[in-house]
GROMACS .gro file of C-alpha atoms in nm:
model
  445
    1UNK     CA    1  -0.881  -0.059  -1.114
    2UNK     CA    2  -1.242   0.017  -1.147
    3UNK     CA    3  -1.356  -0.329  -0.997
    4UNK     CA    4  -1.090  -0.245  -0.700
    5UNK     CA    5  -1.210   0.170  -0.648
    6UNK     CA    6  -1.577   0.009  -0.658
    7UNK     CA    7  -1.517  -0.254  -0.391
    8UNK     CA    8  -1.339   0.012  -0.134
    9UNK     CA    9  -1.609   0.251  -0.209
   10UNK     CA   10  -1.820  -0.042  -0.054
   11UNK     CA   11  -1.590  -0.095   0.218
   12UNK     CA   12  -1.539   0.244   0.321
   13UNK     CA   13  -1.980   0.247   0.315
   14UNK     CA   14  -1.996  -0.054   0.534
   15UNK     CA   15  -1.769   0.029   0.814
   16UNK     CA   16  -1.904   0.392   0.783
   17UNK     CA   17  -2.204   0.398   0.830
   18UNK     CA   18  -2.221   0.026   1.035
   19UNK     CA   19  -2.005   0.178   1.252
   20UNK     CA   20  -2.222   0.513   1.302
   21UNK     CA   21  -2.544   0.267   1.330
   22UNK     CA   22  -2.353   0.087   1.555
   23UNK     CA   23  -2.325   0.367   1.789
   24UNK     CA   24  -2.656   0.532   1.763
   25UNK     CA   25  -2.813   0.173   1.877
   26UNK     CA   26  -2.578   0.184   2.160
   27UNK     CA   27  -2.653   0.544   2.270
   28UNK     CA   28  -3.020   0.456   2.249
   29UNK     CA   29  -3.006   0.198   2.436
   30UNK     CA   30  -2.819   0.340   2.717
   31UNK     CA   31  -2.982   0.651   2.748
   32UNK     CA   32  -3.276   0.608   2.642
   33UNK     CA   33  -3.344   0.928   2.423
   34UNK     CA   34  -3.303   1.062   2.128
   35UNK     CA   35  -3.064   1.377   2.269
   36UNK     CA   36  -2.713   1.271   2.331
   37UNK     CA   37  -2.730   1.037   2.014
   38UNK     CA   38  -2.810   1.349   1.790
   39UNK     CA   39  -2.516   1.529   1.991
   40UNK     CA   40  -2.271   1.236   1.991
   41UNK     CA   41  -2.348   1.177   1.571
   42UNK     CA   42  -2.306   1.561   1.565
   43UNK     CA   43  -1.960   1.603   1.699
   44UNK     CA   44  -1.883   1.286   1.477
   45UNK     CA   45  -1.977   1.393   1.164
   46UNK     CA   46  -1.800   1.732   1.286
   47UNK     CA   47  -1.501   1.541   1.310
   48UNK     CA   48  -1.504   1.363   0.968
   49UNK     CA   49  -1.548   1.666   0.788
   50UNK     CA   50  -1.269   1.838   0.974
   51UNK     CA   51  -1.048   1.553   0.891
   52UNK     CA   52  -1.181   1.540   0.522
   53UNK     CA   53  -1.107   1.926   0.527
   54UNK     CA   54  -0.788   1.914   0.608
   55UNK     CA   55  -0.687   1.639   0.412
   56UNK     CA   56  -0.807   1.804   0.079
   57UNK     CA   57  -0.607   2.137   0.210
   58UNK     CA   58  -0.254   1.996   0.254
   59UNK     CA   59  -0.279   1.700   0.001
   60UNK     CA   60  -0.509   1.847  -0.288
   61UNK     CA   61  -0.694   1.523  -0.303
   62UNK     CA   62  -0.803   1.265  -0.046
   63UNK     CA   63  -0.751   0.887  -0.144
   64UNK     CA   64  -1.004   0.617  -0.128
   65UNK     CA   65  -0.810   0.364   0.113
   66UNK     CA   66  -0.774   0.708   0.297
   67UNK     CA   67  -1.178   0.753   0.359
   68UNK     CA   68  -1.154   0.365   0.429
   69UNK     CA   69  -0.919   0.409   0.717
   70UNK     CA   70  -1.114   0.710   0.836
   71UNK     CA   71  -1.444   0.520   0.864
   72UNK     CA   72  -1.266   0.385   1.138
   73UNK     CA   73  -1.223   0.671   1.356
   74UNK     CA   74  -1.664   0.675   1.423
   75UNK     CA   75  -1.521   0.413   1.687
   76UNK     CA   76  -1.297   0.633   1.850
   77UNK     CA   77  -1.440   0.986   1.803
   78UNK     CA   78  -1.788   0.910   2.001
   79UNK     CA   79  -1.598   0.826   2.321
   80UNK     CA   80  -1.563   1.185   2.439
   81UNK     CA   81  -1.951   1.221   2.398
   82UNK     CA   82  -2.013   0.932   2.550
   83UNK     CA   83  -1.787   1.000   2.863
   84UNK     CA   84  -1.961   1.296   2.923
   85UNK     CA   85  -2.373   1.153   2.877
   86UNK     CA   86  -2.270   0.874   3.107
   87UNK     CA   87  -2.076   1.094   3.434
   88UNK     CA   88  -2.458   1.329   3.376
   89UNK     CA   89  -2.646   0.981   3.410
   90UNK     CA   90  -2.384   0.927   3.739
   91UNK     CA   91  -2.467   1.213   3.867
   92UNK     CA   92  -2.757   1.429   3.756
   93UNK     CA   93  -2.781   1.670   4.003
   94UNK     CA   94  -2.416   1.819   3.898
   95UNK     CA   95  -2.426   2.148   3.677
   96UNK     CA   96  -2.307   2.088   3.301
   97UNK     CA   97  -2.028   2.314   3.278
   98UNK     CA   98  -1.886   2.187   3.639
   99UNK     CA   99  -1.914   1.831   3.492
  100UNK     CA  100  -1.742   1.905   3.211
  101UNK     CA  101  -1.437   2.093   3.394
  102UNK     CA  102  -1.429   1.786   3.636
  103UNK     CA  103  -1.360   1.546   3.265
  104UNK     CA  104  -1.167   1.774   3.092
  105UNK     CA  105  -0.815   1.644   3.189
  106UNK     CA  106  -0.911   1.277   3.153
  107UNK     CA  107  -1.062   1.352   2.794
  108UNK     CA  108  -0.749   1.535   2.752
  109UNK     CA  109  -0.534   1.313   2.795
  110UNK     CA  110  -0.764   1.048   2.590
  111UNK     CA  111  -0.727   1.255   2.303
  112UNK     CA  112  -0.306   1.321   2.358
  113UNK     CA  113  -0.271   0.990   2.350
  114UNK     CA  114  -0.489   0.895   2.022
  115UNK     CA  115  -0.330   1.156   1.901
  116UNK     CA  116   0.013   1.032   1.931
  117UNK     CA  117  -0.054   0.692   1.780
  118UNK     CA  118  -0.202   0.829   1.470
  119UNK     CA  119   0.071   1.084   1.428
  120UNK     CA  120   0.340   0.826   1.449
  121UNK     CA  121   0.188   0.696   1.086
  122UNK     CA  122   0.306   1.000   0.979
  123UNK     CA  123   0.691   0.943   1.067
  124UNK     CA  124   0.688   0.701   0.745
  125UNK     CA  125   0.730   0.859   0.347
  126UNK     CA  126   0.387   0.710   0.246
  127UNK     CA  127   0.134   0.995   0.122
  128UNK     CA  128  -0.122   0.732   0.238
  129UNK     CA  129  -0.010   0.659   0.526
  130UNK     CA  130   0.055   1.037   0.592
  131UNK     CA  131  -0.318   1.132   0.507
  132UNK     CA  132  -0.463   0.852   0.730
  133UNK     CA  133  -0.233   1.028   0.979
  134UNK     CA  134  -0.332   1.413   0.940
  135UNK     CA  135  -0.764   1.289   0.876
  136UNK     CA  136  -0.735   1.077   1.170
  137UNK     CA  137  -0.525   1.310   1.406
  138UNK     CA  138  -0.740   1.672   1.278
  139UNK     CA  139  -1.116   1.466   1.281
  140UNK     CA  140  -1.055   1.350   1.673
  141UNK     CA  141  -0.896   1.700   1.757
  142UNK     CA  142  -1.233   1.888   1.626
  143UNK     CA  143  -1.470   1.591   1.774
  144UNK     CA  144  -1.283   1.676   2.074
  145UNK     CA  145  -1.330   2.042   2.071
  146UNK     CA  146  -1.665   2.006   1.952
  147UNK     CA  147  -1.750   1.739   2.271
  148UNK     CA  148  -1.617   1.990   2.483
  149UNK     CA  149  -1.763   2.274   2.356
  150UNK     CA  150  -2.077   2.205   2.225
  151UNK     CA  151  -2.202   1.960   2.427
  152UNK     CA  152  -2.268   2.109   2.793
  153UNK     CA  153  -2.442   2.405   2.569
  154UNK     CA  154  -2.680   2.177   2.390
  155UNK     CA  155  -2.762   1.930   2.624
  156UNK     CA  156  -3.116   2.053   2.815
  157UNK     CA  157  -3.281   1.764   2.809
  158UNK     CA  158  -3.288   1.491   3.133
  159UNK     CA  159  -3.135   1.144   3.131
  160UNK     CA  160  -3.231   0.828   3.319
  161UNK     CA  161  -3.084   0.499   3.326
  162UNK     CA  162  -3.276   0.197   3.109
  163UNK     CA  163  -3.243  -0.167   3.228
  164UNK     CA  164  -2.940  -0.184   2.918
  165UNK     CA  165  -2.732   0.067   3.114
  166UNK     CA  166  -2.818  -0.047   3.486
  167UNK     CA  167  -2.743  -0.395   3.341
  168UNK     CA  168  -2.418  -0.294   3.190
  169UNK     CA  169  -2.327  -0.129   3.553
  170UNK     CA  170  -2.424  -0.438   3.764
  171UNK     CA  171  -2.165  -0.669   3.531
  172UNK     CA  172  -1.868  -0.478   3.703
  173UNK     CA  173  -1.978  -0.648   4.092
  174UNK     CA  174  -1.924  -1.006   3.931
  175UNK     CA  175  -1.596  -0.863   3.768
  176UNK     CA  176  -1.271  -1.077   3.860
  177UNK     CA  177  -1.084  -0.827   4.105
  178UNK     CA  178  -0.686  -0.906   3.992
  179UNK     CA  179  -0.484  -0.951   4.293
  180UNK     CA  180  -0.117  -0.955   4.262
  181UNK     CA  181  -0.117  -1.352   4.246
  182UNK     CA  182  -0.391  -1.339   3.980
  183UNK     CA  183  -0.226  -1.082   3.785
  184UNK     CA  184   0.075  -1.264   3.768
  185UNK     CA  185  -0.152  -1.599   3.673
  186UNK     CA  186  -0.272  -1.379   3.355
  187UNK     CA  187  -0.005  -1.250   3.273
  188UNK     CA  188   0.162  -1.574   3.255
  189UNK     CA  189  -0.120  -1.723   3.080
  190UNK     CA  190  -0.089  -1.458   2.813
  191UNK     CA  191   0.269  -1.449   2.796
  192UNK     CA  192   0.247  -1.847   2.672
  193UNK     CA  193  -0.037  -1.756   2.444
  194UNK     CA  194   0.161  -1.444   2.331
  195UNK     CA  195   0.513  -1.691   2.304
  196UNK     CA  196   0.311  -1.975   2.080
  197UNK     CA  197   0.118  -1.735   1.865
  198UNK     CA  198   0.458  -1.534   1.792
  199UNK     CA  199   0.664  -1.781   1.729
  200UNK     CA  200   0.435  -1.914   1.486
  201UNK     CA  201   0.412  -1.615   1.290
  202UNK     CA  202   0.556  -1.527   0.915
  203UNK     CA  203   0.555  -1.183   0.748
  204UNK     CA  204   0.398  -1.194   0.377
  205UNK     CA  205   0.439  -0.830   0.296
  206UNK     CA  206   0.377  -0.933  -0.128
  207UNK     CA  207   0.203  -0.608  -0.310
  208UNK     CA  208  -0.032  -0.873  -0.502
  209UNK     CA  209  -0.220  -0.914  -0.144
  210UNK     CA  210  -0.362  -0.612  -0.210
  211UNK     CA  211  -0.527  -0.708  -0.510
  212UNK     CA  212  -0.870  -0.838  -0.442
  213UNK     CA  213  -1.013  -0.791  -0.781
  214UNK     CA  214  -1.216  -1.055  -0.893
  215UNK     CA  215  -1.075  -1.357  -0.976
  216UNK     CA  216  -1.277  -1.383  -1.329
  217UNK     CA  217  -1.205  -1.029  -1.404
  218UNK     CA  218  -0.801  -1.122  -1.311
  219UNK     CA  219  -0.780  -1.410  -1.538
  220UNK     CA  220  -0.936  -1.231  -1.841
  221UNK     CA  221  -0.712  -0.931  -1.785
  222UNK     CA  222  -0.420  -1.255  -1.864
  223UNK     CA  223  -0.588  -1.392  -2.162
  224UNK     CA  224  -0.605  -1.075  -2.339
  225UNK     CA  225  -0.259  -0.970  -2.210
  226UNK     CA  226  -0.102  -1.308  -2.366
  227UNK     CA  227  -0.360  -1.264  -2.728
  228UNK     CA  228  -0.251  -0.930  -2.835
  229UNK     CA  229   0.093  -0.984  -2.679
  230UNK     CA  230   0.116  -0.675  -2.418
  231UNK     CA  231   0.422  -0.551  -2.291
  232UNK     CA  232   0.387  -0.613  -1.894
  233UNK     CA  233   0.390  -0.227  -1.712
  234UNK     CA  234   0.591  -0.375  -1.412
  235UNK     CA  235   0.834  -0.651  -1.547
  236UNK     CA  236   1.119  -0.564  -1.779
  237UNK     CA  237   1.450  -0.586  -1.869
  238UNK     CA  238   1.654  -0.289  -1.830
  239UNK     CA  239   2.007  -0.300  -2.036
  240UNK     CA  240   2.255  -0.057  -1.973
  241UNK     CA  241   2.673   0.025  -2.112
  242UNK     CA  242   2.910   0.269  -2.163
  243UNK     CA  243   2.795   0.365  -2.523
  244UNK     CA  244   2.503   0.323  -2.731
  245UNK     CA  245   2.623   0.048  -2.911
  246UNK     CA  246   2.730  -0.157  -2.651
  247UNK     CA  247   2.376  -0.156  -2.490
  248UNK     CA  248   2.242  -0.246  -2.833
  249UNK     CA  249   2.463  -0.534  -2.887
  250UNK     CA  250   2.360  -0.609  -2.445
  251UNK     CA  251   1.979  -0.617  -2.609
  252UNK     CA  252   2.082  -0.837  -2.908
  253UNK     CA  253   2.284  -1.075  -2.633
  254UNK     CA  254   1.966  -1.053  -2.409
  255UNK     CA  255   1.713  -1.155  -2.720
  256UNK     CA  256   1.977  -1.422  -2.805
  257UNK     CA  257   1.920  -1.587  -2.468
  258UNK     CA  258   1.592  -1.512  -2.423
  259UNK     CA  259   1.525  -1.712  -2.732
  260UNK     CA  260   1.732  -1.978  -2.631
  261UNK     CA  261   1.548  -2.039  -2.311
  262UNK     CA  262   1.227  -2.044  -2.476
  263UNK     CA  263   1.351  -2.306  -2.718
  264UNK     CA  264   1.327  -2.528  -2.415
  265UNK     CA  265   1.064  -2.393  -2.247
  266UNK     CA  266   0.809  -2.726  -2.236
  267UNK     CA  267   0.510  -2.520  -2.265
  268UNK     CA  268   0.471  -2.389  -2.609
  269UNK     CA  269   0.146  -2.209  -2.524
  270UNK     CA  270   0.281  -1.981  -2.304
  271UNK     CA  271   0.547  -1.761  -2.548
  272UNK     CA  272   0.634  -1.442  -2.473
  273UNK     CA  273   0.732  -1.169  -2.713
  274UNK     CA  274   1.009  -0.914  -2.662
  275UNK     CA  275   1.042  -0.527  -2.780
  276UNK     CA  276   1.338  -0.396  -2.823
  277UNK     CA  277   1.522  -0.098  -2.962
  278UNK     CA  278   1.756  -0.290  -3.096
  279UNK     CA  279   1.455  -0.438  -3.350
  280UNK     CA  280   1.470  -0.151  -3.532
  281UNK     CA  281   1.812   0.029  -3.441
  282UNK     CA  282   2.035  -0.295  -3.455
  283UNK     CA  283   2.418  -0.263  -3.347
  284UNK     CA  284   2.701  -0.116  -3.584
  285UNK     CA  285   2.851  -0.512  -3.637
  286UNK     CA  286   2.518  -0.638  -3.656
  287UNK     CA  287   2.441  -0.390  -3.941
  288UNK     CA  288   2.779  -0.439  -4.112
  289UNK     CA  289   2.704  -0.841  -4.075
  290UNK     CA  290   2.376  -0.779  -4.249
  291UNK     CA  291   2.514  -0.547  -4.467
  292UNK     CA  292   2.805  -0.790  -4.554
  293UNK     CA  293   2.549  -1.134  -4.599
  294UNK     CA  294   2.283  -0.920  -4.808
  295UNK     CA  295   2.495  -0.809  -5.075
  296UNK     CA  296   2.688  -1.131  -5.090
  297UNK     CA  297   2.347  -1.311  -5.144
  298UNK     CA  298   2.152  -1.071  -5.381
  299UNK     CA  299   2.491  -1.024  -5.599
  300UNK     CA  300   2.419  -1.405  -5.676
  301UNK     CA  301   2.053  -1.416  -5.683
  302UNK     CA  302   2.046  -1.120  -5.915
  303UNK     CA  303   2.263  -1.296  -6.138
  304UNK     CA  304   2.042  -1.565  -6.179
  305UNK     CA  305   1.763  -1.356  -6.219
  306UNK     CA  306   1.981  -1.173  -6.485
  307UNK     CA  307   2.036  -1.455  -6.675
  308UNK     CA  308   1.685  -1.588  -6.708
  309UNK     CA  309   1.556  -1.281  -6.811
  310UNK     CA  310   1.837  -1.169  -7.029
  311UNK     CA  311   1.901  -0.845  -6.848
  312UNK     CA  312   2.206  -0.704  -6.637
  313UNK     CA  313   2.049  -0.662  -6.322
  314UNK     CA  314   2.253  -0.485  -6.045
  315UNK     CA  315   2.091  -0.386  -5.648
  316UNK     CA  316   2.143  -0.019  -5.588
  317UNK     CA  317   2.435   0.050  -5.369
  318UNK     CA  318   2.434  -0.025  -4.976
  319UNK     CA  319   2.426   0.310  -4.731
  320UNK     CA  320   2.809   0.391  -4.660
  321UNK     CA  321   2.687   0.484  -4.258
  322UNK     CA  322   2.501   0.270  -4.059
  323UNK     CA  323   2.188   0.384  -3.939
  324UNK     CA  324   2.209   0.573  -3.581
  325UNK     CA  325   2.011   0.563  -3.287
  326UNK     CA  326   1.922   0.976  -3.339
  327UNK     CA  327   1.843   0.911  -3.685
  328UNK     CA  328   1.564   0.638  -3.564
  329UNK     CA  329   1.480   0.877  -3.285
  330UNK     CA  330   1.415   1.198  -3.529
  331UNK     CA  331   1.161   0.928  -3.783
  332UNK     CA  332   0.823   0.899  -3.695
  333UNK     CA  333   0.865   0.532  -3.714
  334UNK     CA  334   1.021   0.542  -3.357
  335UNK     CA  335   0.696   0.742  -3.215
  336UNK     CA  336   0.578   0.394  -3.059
  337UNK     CA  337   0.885   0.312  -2.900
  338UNK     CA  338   1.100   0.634  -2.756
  339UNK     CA  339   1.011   0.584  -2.404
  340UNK     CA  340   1.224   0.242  -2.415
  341UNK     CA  341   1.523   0.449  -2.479
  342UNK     CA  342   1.675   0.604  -2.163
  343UNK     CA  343   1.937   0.788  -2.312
  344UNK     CA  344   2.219   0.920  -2.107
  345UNK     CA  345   2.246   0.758  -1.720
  346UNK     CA  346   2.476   0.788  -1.503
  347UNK     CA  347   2.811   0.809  -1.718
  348UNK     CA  348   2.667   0.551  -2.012
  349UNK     CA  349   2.362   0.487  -2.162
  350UNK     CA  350   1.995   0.203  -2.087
  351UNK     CA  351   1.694   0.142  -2.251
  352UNK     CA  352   1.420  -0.102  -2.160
  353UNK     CA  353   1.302  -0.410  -2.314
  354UNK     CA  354   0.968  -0.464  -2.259
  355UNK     CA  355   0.812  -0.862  -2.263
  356UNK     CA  356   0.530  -0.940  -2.401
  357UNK     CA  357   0.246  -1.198  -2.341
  358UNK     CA  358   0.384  -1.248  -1.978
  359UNK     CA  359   0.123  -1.405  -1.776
  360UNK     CA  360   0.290  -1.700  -1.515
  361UNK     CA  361   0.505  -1.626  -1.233
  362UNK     CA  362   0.726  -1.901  -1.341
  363UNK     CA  363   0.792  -1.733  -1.633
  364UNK     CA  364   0.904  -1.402  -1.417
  365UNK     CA  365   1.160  -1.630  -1.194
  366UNK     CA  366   1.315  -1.725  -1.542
  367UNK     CA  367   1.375  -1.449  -1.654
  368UNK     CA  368   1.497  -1.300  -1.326
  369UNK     CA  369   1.769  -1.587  -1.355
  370UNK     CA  370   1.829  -1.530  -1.738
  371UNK     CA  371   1.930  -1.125  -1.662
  372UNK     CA  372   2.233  -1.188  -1.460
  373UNK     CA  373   2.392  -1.389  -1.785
  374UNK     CA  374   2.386  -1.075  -2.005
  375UNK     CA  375   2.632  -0.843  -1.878
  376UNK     CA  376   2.499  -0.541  -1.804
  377UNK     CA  377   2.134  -0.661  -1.823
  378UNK     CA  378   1.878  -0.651  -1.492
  379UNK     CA  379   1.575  -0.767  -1.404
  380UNK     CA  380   1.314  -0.532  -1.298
  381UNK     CA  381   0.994  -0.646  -1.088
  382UNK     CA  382   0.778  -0.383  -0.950
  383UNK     CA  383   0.570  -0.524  -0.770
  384UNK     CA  384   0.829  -0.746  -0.582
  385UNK     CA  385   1.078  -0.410  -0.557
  386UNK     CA  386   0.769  -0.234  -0.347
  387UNK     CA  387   0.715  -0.559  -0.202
  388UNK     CA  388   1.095  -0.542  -0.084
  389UNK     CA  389   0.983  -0.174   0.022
  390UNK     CA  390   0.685  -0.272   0.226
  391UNK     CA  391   0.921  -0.496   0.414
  392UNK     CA  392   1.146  -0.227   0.471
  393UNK     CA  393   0.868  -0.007   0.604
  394UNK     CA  394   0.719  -0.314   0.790
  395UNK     CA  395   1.019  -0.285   1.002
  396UNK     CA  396   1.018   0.052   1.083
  397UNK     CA  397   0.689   0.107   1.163
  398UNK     CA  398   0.739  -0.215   1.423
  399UNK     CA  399   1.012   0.043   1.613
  400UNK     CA  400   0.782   0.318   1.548
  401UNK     CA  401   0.509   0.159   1.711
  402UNK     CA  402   0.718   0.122   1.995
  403UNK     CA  403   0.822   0.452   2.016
  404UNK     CA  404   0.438   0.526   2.046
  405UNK     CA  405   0.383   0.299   2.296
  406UNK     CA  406   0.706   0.459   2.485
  407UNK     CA  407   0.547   0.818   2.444
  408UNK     CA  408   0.204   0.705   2.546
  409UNK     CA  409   0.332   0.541   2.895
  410UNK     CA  410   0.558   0.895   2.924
  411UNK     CA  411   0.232   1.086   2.920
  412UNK     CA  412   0.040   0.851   3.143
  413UNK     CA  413   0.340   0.872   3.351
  414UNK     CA  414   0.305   1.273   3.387
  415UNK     CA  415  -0.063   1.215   3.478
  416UNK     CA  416  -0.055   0.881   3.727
  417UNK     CA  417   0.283   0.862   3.820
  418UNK     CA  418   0.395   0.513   3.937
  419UNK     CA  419   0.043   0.354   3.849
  420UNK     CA  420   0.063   0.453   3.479
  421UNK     CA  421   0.128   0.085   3.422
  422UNK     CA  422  -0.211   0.018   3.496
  423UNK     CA  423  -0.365   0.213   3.183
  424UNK     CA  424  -0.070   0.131   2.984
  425UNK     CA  425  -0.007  -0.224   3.027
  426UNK     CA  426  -0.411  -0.358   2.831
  427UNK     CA  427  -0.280  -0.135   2.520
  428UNK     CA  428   0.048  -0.306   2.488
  429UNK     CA  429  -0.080  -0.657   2.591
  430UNK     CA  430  -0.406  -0.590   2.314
  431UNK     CA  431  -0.099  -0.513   2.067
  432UNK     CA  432   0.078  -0.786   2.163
  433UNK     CA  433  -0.209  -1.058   2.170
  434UNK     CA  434  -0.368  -0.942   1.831
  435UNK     CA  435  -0.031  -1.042   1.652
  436UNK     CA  436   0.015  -1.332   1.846
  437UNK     CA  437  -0.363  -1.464   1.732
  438UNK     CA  438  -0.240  -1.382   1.376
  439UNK     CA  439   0.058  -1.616   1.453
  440UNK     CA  440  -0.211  -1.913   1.599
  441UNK     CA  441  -0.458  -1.869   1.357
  442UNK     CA  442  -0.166  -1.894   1.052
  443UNK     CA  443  -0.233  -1.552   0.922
  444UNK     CA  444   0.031  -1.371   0.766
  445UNK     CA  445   0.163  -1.062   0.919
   0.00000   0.00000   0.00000
């Protein structure tokens, strides 16, 4: 946990602030003074602690993969600032404010739109995903307002155009002007690239992908699980029946066949252990079995004994009641092991047995098939359940993406009209071809 927190505290500094560098070179280099990139880092670090605020206000606490995410939105935020230096490098003799009015429905709609696409993270029961949506959605809202704002007021200084920035402007004349039969010709060209890449593609949506701890630190964590025989946090049985004995004699069944398969397992060096209430609490027949063999057996050996010795040796007398589940409960003894007793569920009773010294996936897929043998007995996996999850979630953010895209063109639609296509159709191609390169390159998705 600490290796991972350490690494995304890293992360979260490298796209951060190489992001905000990033953006200061650009600014310098493109207006060639040290004014709008004071104003443009102003209304971004304006932003950030808006979204930070805001975060900390509805969710208490802001998590790291959160910040991560945010570090992000330096790319977006500066665009507002930077649409407004470059229409006062256009056209310098226009008055601030006037400027400003003339942008203020494009920037608008800029912002609606980013807007929308963050907000539609927030459609989906992740408190992650749901901050990521509220820091992302509140810090371009206030770099916004502060763009808007601020800006025209603080800007006194004059601007004129470096060889970066006239460069930049002459690329546009050698610019491929898309006709109608070379739009078609591109759009053909990436509809094959966009066909190949996505029928190429699989989905991987495993929970261990996210684990990028190292790989020393990983197999240690193993060793010393499998030495002192650890119960594993995320695998277990859990046993359940109508009454308390039954799901004590489902645990004694389970550690019958558990034993069983590990009698021919071929690896000997990889044994696991298993804890189970029934260790200590053991069924009614299994008590009246024991009860039945152990006098039969120390009548006799005490007789023996007797004779050698020359006295008349007799055990004390057996416990008339078996011992009970809320007798164990009530000892001290059972301080270490409560939690593994459920109790009442659902009309009957569980408990959990916990396995010990797991440490090969192999040995998780045998178990998984052992459970289904033991009536009443299942197989629990975290990480593949939220695994299963992810998947779940993987397909409804796909539709919800979709309904972003659908609200986006709606709002271009208000603004252009028929030629909303035009600024629509680069964000759903850019979608499109970034998961089709996934598919090419063999990535999972």
């Amino acid at each position: 946990a600490e290796a991972g927190a350490a690494q995304g505290h890293q992360e979260m500094n490298t796209i951060g602030w190489g992001s905000l560098l990033a953006v200061i070179a650009l600014v310098l280099a493109a207006f060639r003074t040290v004014g709008p990139m004071l104003l443009i880092a102003l209304s971004l670090v304006i932003g950030c602690a808006a979204g930070l605020s805001a975060t900390v206000l509805v969710f208490g606490q802001v998590h790291l993969l959160t910040l991560v995410f945010g570090a992000s939105l330096v790319g977006v935020a500066e665009d507002f600032g930077i649409h407004y230096f470059a229409s006062r490098l256009g056209e310098p003799g226009r008055p601030r404010w006037s400027l400003m009015r003339h942008l203020l429905p494009g920037l608008l709609l800029a912002l609606a739109t980013s807007v929308l696409g963050y907000l539609v993270l927030a459609a989906v029961p992740f408190p992650g995903l749901r901050q990521m949506a509220l820091f992302s959605a509140v810090g371009l809202m206030a770099a916004f307002a502060t763009a808007v704002c601020w800006l025209p007021w603080m800007d006194r200084g004059g601007l004129s155009s470096g060889r970066f920035a006239k460069g930049m402007a002459s690329t546009l004349r050698h610019w491929p002007v898309l006709t109608r039969a070379r739009l078609w010709i591109a759009l053909v060209i990436l509809g094959l690239i966009c066909a190949a890449g996505l029928a190429r593609l699989h989905v991987n949506d495993d929970l261990r992908q996210l684990q990028s701890s190292p790989p020393a630190l990983m197999k240690a964590q193993i060793a010393v699980g499998r030495l002192l025989q650890m119960p594993s946090p995320a695998q277990f049985f859990l046993v359940q029946g109508r009454s308390e004995d039954e799901v004590l004699s489902r645990e004694e069944a389970l550690k019958q066949a558990v034993a069983a398969w590990q009698a021919q397992a071929p690896d000997s060096d990889a044994r696991i252990g298993v804890s189970a209430v029934s260790d200590w609490v053991p069924s009614r027949q299994r008590q009246h079995d024991n009860r039945t063999l152990t006098q039969a057996r120390a009548r006799a050996v005490l007789h023996e004994v007797g004779q050698a010795v020359g006295e008349d040796l007799h055990r004390p007398a057996f416990a008339e009641q078996p011992l009970t589940l809320s007798q164990w409960l009530a000892s001290p003894a059972s301080s270490g092991l409560r939690a593994q007793w459920l109790g009442a569920q659902d009309g009957g009773f569980a408990s959990v047995v916990l396995i010990r010294g797991l440490s090969q996936q192999a040995q998780a897929q045998a178990l998984r098939t052992l459970a289904p043998t033991v009536e009443g007995v299942q197989w629990v996996d975290r990480a593949d359940d939220i695994s299963a999850l992810m998947g779940r979630f993987r397909v409804v953010m796909g539709w919800l993406l979709v309904l972003g895209h659908a609200l986006v063109l709606v709002t271009l639609c208000l603004r252009f009209g028929r030629s909303a296509w035009r600024a629509w159709l680069p964000c759903a191609l850019g979608s499109l071809v970034c998961v089709a390169i996934l598919g090419l390159m063999g990535e999972p998705f």
